[in-house]
mmCIF file of C-alpha atoms in Angstrom:
data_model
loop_
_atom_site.group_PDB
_atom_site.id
_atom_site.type_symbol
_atom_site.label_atom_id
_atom_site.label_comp_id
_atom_site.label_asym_id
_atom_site.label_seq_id
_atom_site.Cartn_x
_atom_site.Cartn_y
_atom_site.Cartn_z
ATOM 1 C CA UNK P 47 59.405 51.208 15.405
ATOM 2 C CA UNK P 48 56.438 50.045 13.016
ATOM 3 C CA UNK P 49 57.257 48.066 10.166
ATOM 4 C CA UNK P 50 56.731 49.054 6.380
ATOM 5 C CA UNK P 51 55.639 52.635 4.952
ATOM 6 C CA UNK P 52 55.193 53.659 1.236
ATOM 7 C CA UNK P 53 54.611 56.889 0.396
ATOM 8 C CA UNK P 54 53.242 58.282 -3.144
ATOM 9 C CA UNK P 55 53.844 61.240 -3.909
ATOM 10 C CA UNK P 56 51.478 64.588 -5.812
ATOM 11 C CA UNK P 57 52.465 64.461 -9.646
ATOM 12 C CA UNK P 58 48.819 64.865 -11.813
ATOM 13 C CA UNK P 59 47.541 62.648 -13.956
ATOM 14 C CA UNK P 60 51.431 61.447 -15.378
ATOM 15 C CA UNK P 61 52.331 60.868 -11.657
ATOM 16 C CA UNK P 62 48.967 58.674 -11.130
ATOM 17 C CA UNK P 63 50.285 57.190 -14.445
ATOM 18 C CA UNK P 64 54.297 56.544 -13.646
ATOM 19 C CA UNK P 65 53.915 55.400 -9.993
ATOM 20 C CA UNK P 66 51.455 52.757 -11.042
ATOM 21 C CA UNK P 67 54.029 51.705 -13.768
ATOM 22 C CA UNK P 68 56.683 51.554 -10.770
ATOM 23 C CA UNK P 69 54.621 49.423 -9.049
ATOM 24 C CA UNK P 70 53.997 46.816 -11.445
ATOM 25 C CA UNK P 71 57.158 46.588 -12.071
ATOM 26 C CA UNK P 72 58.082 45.728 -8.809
ATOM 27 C CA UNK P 73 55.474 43.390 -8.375
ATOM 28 C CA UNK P 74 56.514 41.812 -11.332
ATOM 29 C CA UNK P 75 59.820 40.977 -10.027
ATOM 30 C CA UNK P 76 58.743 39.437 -6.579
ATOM 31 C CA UNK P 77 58.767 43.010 -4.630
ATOM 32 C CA UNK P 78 54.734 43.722 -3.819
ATOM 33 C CA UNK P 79 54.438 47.135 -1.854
ATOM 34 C CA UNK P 80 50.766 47.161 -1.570
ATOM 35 C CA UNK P 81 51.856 45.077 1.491
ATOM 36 C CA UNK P 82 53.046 48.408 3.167
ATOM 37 C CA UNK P 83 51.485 48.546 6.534
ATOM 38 C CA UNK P 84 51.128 52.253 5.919
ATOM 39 C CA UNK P 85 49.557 54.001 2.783
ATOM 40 C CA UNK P 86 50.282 57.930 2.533
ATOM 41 C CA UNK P 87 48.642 59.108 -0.279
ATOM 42 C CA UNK P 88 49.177 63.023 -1.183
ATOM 43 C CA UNK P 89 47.103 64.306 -4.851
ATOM 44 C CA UNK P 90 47.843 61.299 -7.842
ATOM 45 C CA UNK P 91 49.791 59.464 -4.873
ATOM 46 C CA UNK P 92 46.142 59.610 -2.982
ATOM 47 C CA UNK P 93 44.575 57.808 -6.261
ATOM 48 C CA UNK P 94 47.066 55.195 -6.681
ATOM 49 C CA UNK P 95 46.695 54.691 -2.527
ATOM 50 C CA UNK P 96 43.620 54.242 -2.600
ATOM 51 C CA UNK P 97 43.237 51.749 -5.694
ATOM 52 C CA UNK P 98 46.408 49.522 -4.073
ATOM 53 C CA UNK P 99 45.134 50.138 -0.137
ATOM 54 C CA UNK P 100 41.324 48.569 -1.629
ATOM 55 C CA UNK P 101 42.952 45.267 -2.846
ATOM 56 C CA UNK P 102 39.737 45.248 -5.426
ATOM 57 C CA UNK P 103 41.734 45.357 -8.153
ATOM 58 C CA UNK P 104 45.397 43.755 -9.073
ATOM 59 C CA UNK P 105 48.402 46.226 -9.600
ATOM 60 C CA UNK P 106 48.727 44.484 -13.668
ATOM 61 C CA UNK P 107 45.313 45.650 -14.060
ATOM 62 C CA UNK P 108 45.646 48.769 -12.783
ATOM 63 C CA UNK P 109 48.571 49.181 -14.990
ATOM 64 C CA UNK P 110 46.621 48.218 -17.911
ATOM 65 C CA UNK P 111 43.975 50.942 -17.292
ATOM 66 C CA UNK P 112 46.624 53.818 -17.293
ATOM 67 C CA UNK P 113 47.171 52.772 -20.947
ATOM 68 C CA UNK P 114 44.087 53.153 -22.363
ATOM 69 C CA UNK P 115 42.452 55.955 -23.650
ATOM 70 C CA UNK P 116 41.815 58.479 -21.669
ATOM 71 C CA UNK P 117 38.201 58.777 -20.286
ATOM 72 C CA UNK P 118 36.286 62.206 -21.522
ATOM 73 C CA UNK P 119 35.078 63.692 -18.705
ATOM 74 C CA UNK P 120 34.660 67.047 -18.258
ATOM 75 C CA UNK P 121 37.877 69.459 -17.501
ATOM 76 C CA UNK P 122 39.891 65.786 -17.695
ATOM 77 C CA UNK P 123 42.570 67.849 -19.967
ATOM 78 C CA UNK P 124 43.565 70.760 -17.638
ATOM 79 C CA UNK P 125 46.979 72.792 -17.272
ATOM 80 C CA UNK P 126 48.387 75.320 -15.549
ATOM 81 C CA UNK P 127 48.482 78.581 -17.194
ATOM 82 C CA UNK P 128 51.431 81.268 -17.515
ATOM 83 C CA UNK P 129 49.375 83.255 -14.957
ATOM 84 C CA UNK P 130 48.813 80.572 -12.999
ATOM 85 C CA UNK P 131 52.171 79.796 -13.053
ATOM 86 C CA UNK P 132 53.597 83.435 -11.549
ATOM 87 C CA UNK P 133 50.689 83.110 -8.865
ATOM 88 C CA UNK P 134 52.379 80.153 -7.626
ATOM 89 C CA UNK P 135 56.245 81.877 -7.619
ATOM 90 C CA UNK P 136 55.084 84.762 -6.431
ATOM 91 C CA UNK P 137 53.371 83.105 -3.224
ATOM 92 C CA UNK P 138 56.681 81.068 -2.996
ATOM 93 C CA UNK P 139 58.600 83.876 -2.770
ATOM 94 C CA UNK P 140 56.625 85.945 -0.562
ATOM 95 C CA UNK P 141 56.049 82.661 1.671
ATOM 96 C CA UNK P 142 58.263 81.618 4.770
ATOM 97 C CA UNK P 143 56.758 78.159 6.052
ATOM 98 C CA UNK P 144 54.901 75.415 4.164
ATOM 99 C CA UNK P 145 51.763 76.859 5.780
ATOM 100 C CA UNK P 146 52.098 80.497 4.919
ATOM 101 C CA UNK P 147 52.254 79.037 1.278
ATOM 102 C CA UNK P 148 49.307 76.710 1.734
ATOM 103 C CA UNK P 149 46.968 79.934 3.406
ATOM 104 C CA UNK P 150 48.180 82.002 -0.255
ATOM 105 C CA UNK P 151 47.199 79.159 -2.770
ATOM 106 C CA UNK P 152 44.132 78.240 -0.386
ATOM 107 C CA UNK P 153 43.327 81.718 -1.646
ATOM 108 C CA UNK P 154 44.406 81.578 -4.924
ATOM 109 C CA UNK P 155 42.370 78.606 -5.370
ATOM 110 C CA UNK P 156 38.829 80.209 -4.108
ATOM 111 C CA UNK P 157 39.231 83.099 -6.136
ATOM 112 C CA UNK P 158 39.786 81.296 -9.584
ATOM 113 C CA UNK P 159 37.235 79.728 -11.896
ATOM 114 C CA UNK P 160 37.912 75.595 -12.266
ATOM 115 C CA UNK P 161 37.195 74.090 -15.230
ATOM 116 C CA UNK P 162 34.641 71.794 -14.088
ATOM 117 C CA UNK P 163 31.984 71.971 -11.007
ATOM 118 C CA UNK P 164 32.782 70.490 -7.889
ATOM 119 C CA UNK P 165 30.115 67.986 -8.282
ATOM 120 C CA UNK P 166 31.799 66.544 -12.053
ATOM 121 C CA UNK P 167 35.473 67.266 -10.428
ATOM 122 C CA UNK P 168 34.559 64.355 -7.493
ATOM 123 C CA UNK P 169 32.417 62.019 -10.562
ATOM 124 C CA UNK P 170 35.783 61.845 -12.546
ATOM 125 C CA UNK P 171 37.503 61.119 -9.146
ATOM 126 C CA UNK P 172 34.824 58.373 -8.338
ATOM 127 C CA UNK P 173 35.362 56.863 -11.334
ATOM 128 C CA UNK P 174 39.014 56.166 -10.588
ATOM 129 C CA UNK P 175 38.370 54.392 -7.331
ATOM 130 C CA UNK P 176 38.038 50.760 -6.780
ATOM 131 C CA UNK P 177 35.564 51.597 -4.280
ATOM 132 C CA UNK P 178 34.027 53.970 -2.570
ATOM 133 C CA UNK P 179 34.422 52.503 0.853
ATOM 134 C CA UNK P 180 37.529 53.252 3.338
ATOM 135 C CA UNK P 181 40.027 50.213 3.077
ATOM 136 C CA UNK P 182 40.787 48.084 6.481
ATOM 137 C CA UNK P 183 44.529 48.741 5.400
ATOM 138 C CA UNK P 184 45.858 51.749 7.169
ATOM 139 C CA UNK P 185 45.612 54.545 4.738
ATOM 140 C CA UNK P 186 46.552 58.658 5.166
ATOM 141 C CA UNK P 187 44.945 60.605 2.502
ATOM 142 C CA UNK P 188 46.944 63.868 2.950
ATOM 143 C CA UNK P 189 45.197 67.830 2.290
ATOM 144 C CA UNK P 190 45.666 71.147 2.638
ATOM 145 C CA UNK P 191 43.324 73.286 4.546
ATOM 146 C CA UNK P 192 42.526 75.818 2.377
ATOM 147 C CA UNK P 193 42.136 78.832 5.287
ATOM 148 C CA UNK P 194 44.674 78.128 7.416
ATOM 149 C CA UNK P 195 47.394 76.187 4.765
ATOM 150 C CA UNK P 196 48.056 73.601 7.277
ATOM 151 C CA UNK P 197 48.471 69.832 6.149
ATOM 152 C CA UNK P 198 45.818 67.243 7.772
ATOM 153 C CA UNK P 199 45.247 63.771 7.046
ATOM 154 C CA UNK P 200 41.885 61.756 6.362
ATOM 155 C CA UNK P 201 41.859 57.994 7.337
ATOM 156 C CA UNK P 202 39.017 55.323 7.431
ATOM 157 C CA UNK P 203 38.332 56.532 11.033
ATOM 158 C CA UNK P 204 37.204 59.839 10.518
ATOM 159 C CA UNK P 205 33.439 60.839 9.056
ATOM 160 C CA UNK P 206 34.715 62.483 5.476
ATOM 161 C CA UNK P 207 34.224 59.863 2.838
ATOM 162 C CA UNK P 208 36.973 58.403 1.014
ATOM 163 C CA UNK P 209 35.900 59.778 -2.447
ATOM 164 C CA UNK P 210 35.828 63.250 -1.171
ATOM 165 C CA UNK P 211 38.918 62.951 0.909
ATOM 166 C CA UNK P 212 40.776 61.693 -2.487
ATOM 167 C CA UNK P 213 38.955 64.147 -4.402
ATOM 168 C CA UNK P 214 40.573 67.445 -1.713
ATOM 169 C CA UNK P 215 43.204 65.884 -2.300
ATOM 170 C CA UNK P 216 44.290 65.844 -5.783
ATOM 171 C CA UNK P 217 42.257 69.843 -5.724
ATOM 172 C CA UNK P 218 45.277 71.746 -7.193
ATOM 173 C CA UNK P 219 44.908 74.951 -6.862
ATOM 174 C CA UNK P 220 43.305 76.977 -9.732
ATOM 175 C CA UNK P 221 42.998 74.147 -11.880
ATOM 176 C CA UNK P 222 40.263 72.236 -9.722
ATOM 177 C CA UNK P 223 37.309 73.456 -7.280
ATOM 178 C CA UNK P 224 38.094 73.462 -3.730
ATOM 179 C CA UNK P 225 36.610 70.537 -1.692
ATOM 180 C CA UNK P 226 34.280 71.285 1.049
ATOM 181 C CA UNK P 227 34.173 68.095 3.930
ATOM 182 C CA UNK P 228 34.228 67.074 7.434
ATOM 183 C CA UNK P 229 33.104 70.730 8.132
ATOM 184 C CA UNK P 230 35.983 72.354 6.086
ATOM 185 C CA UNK P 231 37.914 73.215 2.816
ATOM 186 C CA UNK P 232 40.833 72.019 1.520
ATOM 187 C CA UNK P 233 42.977 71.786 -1.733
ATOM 188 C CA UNK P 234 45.886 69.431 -3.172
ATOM 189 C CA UNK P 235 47.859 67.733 -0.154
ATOM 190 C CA UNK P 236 50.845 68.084 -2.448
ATOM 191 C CA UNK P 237 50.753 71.984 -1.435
ATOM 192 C CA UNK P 238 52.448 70.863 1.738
ATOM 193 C CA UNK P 239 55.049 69.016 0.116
ATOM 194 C CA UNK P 240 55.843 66.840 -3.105
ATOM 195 C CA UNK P 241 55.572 63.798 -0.911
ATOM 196 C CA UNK P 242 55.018 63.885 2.755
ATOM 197 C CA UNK P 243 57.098 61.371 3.611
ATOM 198 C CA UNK P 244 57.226 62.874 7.393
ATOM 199 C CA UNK P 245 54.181 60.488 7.809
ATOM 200 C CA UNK P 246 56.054 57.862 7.943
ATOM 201 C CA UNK P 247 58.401 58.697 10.993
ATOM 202 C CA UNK P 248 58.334 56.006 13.256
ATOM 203 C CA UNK P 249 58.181 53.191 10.504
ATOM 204 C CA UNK P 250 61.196 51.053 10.061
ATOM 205 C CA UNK P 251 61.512 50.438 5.997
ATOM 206 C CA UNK P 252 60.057 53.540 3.726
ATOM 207 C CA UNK P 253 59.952 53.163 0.426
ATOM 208 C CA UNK P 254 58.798 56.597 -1.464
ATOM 209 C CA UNK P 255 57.758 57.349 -4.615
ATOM 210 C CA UNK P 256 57.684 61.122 -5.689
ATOM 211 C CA UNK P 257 56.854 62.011 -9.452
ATOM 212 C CA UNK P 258 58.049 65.637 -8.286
ATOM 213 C CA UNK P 259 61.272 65.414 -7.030
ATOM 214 C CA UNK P 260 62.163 68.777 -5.799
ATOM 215 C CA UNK P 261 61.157 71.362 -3.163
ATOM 216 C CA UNK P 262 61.560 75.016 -2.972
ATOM 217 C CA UNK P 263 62.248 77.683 -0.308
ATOM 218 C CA UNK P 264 59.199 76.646 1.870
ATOM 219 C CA UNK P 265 58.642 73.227 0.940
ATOM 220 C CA UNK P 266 60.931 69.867 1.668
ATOM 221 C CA UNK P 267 61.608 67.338 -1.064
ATOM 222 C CA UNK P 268 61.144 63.979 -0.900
ATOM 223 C CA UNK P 269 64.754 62.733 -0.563
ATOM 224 C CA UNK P 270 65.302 66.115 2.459
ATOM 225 C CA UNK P 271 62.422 64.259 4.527
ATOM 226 C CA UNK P 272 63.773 60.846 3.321
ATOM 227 C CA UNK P 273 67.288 61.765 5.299
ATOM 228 C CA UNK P 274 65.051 63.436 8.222
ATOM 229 C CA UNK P 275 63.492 59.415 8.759
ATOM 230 C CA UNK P 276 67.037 57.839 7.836
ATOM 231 C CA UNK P 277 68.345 59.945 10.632
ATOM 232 C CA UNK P 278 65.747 58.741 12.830
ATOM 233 C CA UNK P 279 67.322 55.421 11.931
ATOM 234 C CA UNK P 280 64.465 54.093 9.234
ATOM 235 C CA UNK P 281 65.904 52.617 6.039
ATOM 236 C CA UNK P 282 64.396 54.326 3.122
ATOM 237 C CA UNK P 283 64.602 53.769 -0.600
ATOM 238 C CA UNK P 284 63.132 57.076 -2.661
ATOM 239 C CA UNK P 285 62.557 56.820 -6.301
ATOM 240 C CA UNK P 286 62.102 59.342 -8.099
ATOM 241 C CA UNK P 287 61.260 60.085 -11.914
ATOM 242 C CA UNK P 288 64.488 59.446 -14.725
ATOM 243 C CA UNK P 289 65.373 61.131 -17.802
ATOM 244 C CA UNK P 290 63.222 59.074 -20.150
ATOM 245 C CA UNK P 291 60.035 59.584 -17.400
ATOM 246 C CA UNK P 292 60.683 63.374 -17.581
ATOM 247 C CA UNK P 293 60.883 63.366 -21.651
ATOM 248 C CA UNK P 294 57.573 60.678 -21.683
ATOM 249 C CA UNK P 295 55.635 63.453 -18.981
ATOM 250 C CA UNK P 296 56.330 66.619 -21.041
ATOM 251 C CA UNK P 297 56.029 69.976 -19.428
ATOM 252 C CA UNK P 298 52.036 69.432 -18.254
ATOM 253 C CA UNK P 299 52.037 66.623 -15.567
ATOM 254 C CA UNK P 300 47.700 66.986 -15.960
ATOM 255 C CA UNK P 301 47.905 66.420 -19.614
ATOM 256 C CA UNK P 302 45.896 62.743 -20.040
ATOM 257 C CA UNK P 303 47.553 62.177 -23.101
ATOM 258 C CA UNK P 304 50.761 61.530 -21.499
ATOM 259 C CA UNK P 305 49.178 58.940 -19.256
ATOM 260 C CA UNK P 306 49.945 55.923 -21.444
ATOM 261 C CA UNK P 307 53.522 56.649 -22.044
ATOM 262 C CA UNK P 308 54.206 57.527 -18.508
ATOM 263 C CA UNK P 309 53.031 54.412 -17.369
ATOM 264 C CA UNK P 310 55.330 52.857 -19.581
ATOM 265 C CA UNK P 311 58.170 54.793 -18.168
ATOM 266 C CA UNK P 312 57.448 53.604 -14.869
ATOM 267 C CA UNK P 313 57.699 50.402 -16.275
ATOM 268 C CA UNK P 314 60.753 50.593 -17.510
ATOM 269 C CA UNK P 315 62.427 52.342 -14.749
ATOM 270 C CA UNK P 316 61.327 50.249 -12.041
ATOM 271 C CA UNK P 317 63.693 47.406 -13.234
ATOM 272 C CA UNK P 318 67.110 50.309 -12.035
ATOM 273 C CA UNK P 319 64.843 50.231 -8.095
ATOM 274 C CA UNK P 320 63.844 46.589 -7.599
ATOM 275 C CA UNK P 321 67.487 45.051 -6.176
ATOM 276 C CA UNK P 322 67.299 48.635 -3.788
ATOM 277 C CA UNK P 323 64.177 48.332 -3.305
ATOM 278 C CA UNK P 324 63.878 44.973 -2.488
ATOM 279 C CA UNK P 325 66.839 45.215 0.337
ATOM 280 C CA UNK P 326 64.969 47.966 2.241
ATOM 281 C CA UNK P 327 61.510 46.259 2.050
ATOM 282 C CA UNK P 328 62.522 42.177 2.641
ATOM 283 C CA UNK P 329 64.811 43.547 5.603
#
């Protein structure tokens, strides 16, 4: 088996927020993860891959920037309406694989009207990366072909750039414009599944972080696909958010005010993870 995964999981603009917080936290007490020898980035988890996989910029300071005010840029503030909302259980319901779900919000998400242009959408993404360059550190930038629903991967040896790959990535459906690259069109790799931890099979010590912890009729949770790898015989440590992260995200995970104090959450609960943590990833 290979050595060290981390996975980071889909979970808006509070997940980009609360897995950062996790992180620094851990680093802070002697347990770095940006050594993973495996990225797998899926929606906020492919921003917060991206910014740890470049190595531009230290985990403290990327903590720092979640707590500051939040940039304006155009659509930044964005929810998911009631609407919206009965789209989504309605093409749960009516769905029997991950896939069939993926083809009905790939859909859903060509038919609606985003509130911002494709070409602002992958600015505000731009913005948020260290760099626009593909890191030598193996990284999986998961999506969601938009025709088909089936999950694919981007990586630094393809020809799709790692801003737009990032950018397809975090495209949740009806809230953002899908992203056209590499000759097709995609939407959020969270569609798939919260986490998409089955990326890591074959790795020996996983450590996952999923700011959505739970799945649905068609799609796995994190800590399911956690036992699939465990029974594979990885060791695997999945955090997921607490009852003081839940109360500091509020009900809209996209909401940039909630950035600050969701970083700060992930802060704080990192300190319950580090000793578990730390066993899995030291060996």
């Amino acid at each position: 088996m290979a050595d060290t995964a981390l996975v980071l999981g889909a979970g808006g603009v509070t997940g980009t927020a609360w897995e950062t917080g996790i992180l620094h936290g851990l680093a802070k007490a002697g347990v770095d993860l940006s050594t993973a020898d495996l990225i797998v980035g899926s929606s906020a988890g492919a921003i917060v891959g991206a910014q740890l996989a470049s190595g531009l910029v230290a985990i403290g300071d990327l903590y720092e920037r979640q707590l500051a005010e939040p940039e304006s840029e155009k659509g930044a503030a964005a929810r998911l309406g009631p609407v919206t909302v009965l789209r989504y259980a309605r093409a749960v319901l009516s769905s029997r694989t991950p896939d069939e779900y993926g083809r009905k919000l790939g859909a859903l998400a060509r038919d609606s009207r985003p509130g911002a242009t494709a070409a602002e959408r992958r600015e505000a993404i731009a913005s948020r990366l260290p760099s626009p360059e593909w890191p030598e550190r193996h990284l999986l930038i998961t999506v969601v072909d938009a025709t088909t629903g089936a999950l694919h991967t981007f990586d630094r040896t393809g020809t799709v750039a790692l801003t737009d790959a990032v950018t397809a990535s975090c495209a949740v459906p009806a809230v953002w414009p899908v992203v056209s690259a590499g000759g097709g069109s995609w939407i959020d790799g969270g569609v798939h599944s919260p986490a998409n931890a089955q990326l890591a099979s074959g790795y020996e010590r996983v450590v996952v972080i999923a700011p959505t912890a739970s799945g649905n009729k068609v799609i796995v949770s994190p800590r399911a696909q956690a036992a699939e790898l465990e029974a594979a015989g990885a060791r695997v440590e999945v955090i997921t958010p607490d009852a003081a992260t839940r109360k500091a995200i509020g009900r809209n995970s996209l909401d940039p005010a909630r950035r600050a104090a969701a970083a700060r959450a992930g802060l704080a609960q990192s300190a319950a993870h580090t000793e578990a943590v730390a066993a899995v990833w030291n060996g």
